[in-house]
Short mmCIF file of C-alpha atoms in Angstrom, two decimals:
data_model
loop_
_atom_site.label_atom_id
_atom_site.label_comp_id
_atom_site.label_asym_id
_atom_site.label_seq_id
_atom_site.Cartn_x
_atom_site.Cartn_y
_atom_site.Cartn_z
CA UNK U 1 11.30 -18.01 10.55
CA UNK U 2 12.27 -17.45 7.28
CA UNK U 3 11.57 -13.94 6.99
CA UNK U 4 13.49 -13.70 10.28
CA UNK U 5 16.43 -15.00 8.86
CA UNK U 6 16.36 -13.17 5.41
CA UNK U 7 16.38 -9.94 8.29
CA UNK U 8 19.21 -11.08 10.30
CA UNK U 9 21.61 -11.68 7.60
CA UNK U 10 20.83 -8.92 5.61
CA UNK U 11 19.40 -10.80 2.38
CA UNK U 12 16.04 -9.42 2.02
CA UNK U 13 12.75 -11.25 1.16
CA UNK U 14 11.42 -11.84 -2.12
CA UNK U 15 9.71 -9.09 -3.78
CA UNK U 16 7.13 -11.21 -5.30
CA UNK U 17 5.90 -11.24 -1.26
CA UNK U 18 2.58 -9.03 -1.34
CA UNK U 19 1.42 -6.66 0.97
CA UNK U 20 -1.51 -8.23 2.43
CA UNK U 21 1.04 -10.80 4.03
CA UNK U 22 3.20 -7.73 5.90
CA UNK U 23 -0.13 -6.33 7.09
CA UNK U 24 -0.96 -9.35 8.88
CA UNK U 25 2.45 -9.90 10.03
CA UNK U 26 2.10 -6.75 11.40
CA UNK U 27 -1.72 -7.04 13.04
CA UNK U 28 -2.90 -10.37 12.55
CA UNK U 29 -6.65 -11.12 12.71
CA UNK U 30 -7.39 -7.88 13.94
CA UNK U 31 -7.14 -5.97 10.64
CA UNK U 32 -10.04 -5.89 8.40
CA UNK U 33 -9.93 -5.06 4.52
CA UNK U 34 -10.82 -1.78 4.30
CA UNK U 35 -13.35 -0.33 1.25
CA UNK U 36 -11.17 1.69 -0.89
CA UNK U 37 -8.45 1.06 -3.61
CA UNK U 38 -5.49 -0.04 -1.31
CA UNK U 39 -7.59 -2.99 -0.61
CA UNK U 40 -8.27 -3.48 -4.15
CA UNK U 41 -4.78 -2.86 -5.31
CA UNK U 42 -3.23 -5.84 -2.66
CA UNK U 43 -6.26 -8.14 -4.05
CA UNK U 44 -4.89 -7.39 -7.49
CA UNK U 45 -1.35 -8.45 -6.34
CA UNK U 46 -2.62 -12.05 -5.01
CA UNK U 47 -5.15 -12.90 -7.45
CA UNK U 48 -4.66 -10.30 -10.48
CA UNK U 49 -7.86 -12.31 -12.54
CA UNK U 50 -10.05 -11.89 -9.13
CA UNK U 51 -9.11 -8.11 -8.69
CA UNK U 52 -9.53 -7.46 -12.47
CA UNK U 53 -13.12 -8.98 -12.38
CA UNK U 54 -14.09 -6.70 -8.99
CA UNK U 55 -12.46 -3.65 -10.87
CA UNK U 56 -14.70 -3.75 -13.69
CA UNK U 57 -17.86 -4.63 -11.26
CA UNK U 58 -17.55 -0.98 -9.65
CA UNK U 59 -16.60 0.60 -12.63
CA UNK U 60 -19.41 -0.48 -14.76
CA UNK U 61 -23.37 -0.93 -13.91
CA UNK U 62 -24.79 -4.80 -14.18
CA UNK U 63 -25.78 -6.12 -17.94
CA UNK U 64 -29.06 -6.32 -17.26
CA UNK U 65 -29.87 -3.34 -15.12
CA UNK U 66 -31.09 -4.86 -12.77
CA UNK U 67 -28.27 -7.31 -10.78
CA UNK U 68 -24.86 -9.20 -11.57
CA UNK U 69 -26.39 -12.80 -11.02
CA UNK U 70 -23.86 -13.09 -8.01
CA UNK U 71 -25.03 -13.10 -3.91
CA UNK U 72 -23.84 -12.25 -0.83
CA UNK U 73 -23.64 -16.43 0.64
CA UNK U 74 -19.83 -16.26 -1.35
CA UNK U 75 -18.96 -13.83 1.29
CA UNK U 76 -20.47 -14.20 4.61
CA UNK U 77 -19.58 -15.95 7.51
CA UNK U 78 -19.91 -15.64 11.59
CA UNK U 79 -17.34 -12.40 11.28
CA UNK U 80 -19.24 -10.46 8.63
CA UNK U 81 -23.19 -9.15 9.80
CA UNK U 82 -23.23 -6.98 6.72
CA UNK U 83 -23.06 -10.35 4.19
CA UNK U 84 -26.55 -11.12 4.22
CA UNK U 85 -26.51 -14.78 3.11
CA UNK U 86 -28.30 -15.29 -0.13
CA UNK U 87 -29.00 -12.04 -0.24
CA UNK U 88 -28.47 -10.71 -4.08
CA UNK U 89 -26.08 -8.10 -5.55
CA UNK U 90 -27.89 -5.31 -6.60
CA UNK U 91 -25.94 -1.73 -8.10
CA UNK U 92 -26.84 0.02 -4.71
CA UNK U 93 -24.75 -3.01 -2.61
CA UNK U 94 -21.83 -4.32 -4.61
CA UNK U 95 -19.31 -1.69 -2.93
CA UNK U 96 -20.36 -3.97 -0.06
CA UNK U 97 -19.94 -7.46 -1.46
CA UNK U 98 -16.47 -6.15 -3.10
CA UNK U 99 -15.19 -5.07 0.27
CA UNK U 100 -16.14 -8.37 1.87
CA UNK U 101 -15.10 -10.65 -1.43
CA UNK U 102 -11.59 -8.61 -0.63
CA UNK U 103 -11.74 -9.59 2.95
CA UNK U 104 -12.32 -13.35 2.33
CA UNK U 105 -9.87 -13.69 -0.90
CA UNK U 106 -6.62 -11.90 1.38
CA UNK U 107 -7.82 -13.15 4.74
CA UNK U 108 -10.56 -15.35 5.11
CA UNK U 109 -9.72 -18.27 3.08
CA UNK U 110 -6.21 -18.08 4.17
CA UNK U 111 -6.46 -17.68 8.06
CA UNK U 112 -4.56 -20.53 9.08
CA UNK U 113 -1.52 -20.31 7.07
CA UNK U 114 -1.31 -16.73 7.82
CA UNK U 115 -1.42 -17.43 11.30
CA UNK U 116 0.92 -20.26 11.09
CA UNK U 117 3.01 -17.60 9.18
CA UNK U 118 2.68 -15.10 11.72
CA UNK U 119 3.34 -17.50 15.29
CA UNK U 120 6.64 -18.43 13.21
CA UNK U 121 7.71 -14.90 12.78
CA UNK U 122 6.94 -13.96 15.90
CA UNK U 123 8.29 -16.87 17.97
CA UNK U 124 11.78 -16.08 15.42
CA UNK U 125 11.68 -13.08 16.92
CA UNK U 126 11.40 -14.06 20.56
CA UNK U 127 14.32 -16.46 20.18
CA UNK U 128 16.36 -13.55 18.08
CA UNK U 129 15.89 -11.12 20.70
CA UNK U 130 13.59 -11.33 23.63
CA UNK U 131 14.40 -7.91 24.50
CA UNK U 132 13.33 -6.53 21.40
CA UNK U 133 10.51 -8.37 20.46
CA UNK U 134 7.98 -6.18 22.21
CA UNK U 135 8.71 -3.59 20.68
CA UNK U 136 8.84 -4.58 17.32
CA UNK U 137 5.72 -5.92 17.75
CA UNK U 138 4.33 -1.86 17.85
CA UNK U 139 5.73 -2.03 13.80
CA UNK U 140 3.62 -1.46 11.17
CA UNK U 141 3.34 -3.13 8.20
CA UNK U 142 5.18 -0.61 5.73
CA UNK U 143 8.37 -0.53 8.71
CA UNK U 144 8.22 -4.60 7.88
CA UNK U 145 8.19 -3.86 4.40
CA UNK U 146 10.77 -1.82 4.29
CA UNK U 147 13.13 -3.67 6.73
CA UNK U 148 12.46 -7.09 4.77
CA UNK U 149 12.58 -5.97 1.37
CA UNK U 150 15.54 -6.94 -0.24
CA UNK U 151 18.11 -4.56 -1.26
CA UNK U 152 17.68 -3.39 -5.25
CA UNK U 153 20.69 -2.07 -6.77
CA UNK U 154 18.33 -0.41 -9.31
CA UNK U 155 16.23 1.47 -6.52
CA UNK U 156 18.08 4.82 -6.80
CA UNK U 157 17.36 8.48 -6.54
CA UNK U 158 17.48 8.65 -10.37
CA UNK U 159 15.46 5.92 -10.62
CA UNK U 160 13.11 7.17 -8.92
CA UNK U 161 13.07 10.61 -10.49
CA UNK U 162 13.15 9.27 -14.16
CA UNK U 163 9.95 8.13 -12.74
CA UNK U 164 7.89 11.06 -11.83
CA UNK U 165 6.04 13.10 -14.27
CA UNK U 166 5.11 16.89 -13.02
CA UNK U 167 1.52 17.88 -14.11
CA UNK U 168 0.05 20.98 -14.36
CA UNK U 169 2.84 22.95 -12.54
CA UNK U 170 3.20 27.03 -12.94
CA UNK U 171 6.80 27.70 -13.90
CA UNK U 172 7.16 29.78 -10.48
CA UNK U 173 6.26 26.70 -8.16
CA UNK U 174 9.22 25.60 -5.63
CA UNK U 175 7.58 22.39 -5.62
CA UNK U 176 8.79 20.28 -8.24
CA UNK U 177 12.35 21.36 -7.68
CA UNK U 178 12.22 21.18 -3.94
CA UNK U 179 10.29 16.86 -4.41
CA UNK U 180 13.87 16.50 -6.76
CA UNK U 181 16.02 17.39 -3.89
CA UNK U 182 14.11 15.80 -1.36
CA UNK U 183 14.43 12.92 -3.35
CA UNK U 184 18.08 12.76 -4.43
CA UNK U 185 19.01 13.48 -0.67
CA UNK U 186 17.06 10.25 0.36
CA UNK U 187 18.41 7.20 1.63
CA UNK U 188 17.82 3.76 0.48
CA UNK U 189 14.65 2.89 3.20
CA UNK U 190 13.21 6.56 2.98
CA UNK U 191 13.20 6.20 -1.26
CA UNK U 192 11.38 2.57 -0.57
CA UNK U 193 8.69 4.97 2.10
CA UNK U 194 7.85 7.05 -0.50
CA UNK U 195 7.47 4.74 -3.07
CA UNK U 196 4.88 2.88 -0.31
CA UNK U 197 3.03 6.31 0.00
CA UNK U 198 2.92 7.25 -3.55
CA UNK U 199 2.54 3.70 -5.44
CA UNK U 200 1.60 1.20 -2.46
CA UNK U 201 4.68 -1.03 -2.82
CA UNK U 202 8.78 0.07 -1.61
CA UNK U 203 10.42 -0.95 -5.17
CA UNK U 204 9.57 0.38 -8.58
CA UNK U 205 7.48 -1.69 -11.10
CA UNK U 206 9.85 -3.32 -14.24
CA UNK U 207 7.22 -2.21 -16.60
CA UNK U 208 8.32 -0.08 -18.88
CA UNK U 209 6.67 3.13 -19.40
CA UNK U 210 5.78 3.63 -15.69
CA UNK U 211 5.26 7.02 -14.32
CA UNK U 212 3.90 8.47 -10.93
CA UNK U 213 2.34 11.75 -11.75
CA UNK U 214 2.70 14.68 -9.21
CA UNK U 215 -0.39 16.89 -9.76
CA UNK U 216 -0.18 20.14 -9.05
CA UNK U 217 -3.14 21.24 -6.65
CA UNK U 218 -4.30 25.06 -5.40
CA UNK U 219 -2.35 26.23 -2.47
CA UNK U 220 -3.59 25.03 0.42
CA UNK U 221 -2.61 23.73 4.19
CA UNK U 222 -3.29 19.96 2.92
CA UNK U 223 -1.14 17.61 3.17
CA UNK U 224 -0.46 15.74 -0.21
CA UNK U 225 -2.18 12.92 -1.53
CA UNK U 226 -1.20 9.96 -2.92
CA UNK U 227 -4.11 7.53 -5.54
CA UNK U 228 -1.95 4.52 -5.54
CA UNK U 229 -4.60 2.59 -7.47
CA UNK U 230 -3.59 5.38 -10.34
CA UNK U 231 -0.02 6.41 -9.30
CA UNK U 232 -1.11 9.89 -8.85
CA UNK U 233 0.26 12.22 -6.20
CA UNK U 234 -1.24 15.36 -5.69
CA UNK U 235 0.45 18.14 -3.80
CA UNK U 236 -0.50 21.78 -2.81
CA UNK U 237 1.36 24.58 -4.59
CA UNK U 238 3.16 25.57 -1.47
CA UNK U 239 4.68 28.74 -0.90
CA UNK U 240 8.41 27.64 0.57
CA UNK U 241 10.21 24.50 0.26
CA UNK U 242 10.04 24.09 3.99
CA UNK U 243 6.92 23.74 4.27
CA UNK U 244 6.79 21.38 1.41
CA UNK U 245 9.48 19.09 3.14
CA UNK U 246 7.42 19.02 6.71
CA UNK U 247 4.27 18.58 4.66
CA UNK U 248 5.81 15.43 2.63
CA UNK U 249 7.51 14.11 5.45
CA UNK U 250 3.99 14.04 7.93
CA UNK U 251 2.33 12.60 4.58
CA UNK U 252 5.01 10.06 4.38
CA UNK U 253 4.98 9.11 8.34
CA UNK U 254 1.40 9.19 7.94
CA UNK U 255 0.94 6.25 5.57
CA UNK U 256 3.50 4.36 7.67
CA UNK U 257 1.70 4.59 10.77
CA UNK U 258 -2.26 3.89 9.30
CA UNK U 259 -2.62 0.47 7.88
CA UNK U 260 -5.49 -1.12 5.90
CA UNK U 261 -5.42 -4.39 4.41
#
């Protein structure tokens, strides 16, 4: 009811709100934490000691060569066949147990608050605006995130730009010119879309230092690509701006419209 509020007047919710949370505002129990980096990324944001330990699990091979001393009975229950019980972690199966110790960490162990979370919102909603509540429901998580965040006088166009470092570029691309206007023309909710698409979260981090690096790629149909885990965005040397701008733009719409926890 809360959030509800902070929407109606205008105030914004706090950033320190993570992602995980707007994705099951957004779908409730019927998401499931998906087995790649975004997953990893919101785990990080909850519990950064838990994501840093799962991090260096798939990054490295076990001490001993043989397993990590861990097994699956952490991480099953009645919703997860592929747990396994006390079945150990081997090299060949921890992408498994990761994607299922994500699972339980964002959603598992906190299934009723999040549902007490989400019946709030959604009754808020009701009582806000019966008409409308239908059709809010058909939101996805970034349109939450970007109609709840609060509004940050230091999210600008310049901001953003000071941001992004061009990589590997020919000095005869229309590319990196074309992603500066694109940018500087955006509003304030289309700057916090593409910082969702290219970093995995609307406002830029206060670290100092912090870059998003736009890769140059061959020229190619694709549309780009964003590595969020790595703040990477790689983009085809197009031929024309236009194409560029209707590229970015069905990249952009893209991420808003496909969820994973």
């Amino acid at each position: 009811r809360a959030l509800v509020a902070a929407l109606y007047e205008g105030c914004g919710a706090p950033p320190r709100l993570g992602p995980s949370l707007f994705k099951y505002l957004a779908h409730g129990a019927a998401h499931a934490a998906a087995g790649d980096g975004r997953a990893l990324r919101d785990l990080q944001k909850f519990d950064p000691a838990l994501g840093a330990s799962l991090e260096r699990m798939l990054a490295r091979a076990p001490p001993d060569g043989q397993g990590w001393g861990l097994d699956f009975g952490d991480v099953s229950s009645s919703d997860d066949d592929a747990g396994g019980g006390a079945r150990a972690v081997t090299e060949a199966n921890k992408h498994a147990f990761v994607v299922l110790k994500v699972r339980r960490a964002l959603v598992g162990r906190r299934r009723d608050a999040l549902e007490a979370i989400r019946r709030g919102f959604v009754a808020a909603l009701r009582e806000l605006s019966p008409e409308a509540a239908p059709f809010l429901k058909l939101f996805s998580s970034t349109d939450w995130r970007v109609l709840l965040c609060a509004d940050d006088d230091r999210l600008t166009p310049d901001r953003v730009l000071d941001a992004l470092a061009f990589v590997g570029w020919p000095k005869r691309s229309v590319v990196p010119d074309a992603l500066r206007r694109s940018v500087r023309a955006f509003d304030k909710d289309s700057l916090r879309r593409f910082l969702v698409f290219a970093t995995g979260s609307p406002g830029l981090p206060s670290a100092p230092g912090f870059e998003i690096q736009v890769r140059a790629q061959p020229r190619s149909p694709a549309l780009p690509v964003a590595h969020t885990c790595f703040f990477h965005l790689d983009i085809p040397d197009y031929a024309d701006e236009g194409e560029f701008v209707a590229k970015l733009t069905t990249a952009i719409l893209e991420c808003g419209t496909f969820d994973r926890v």
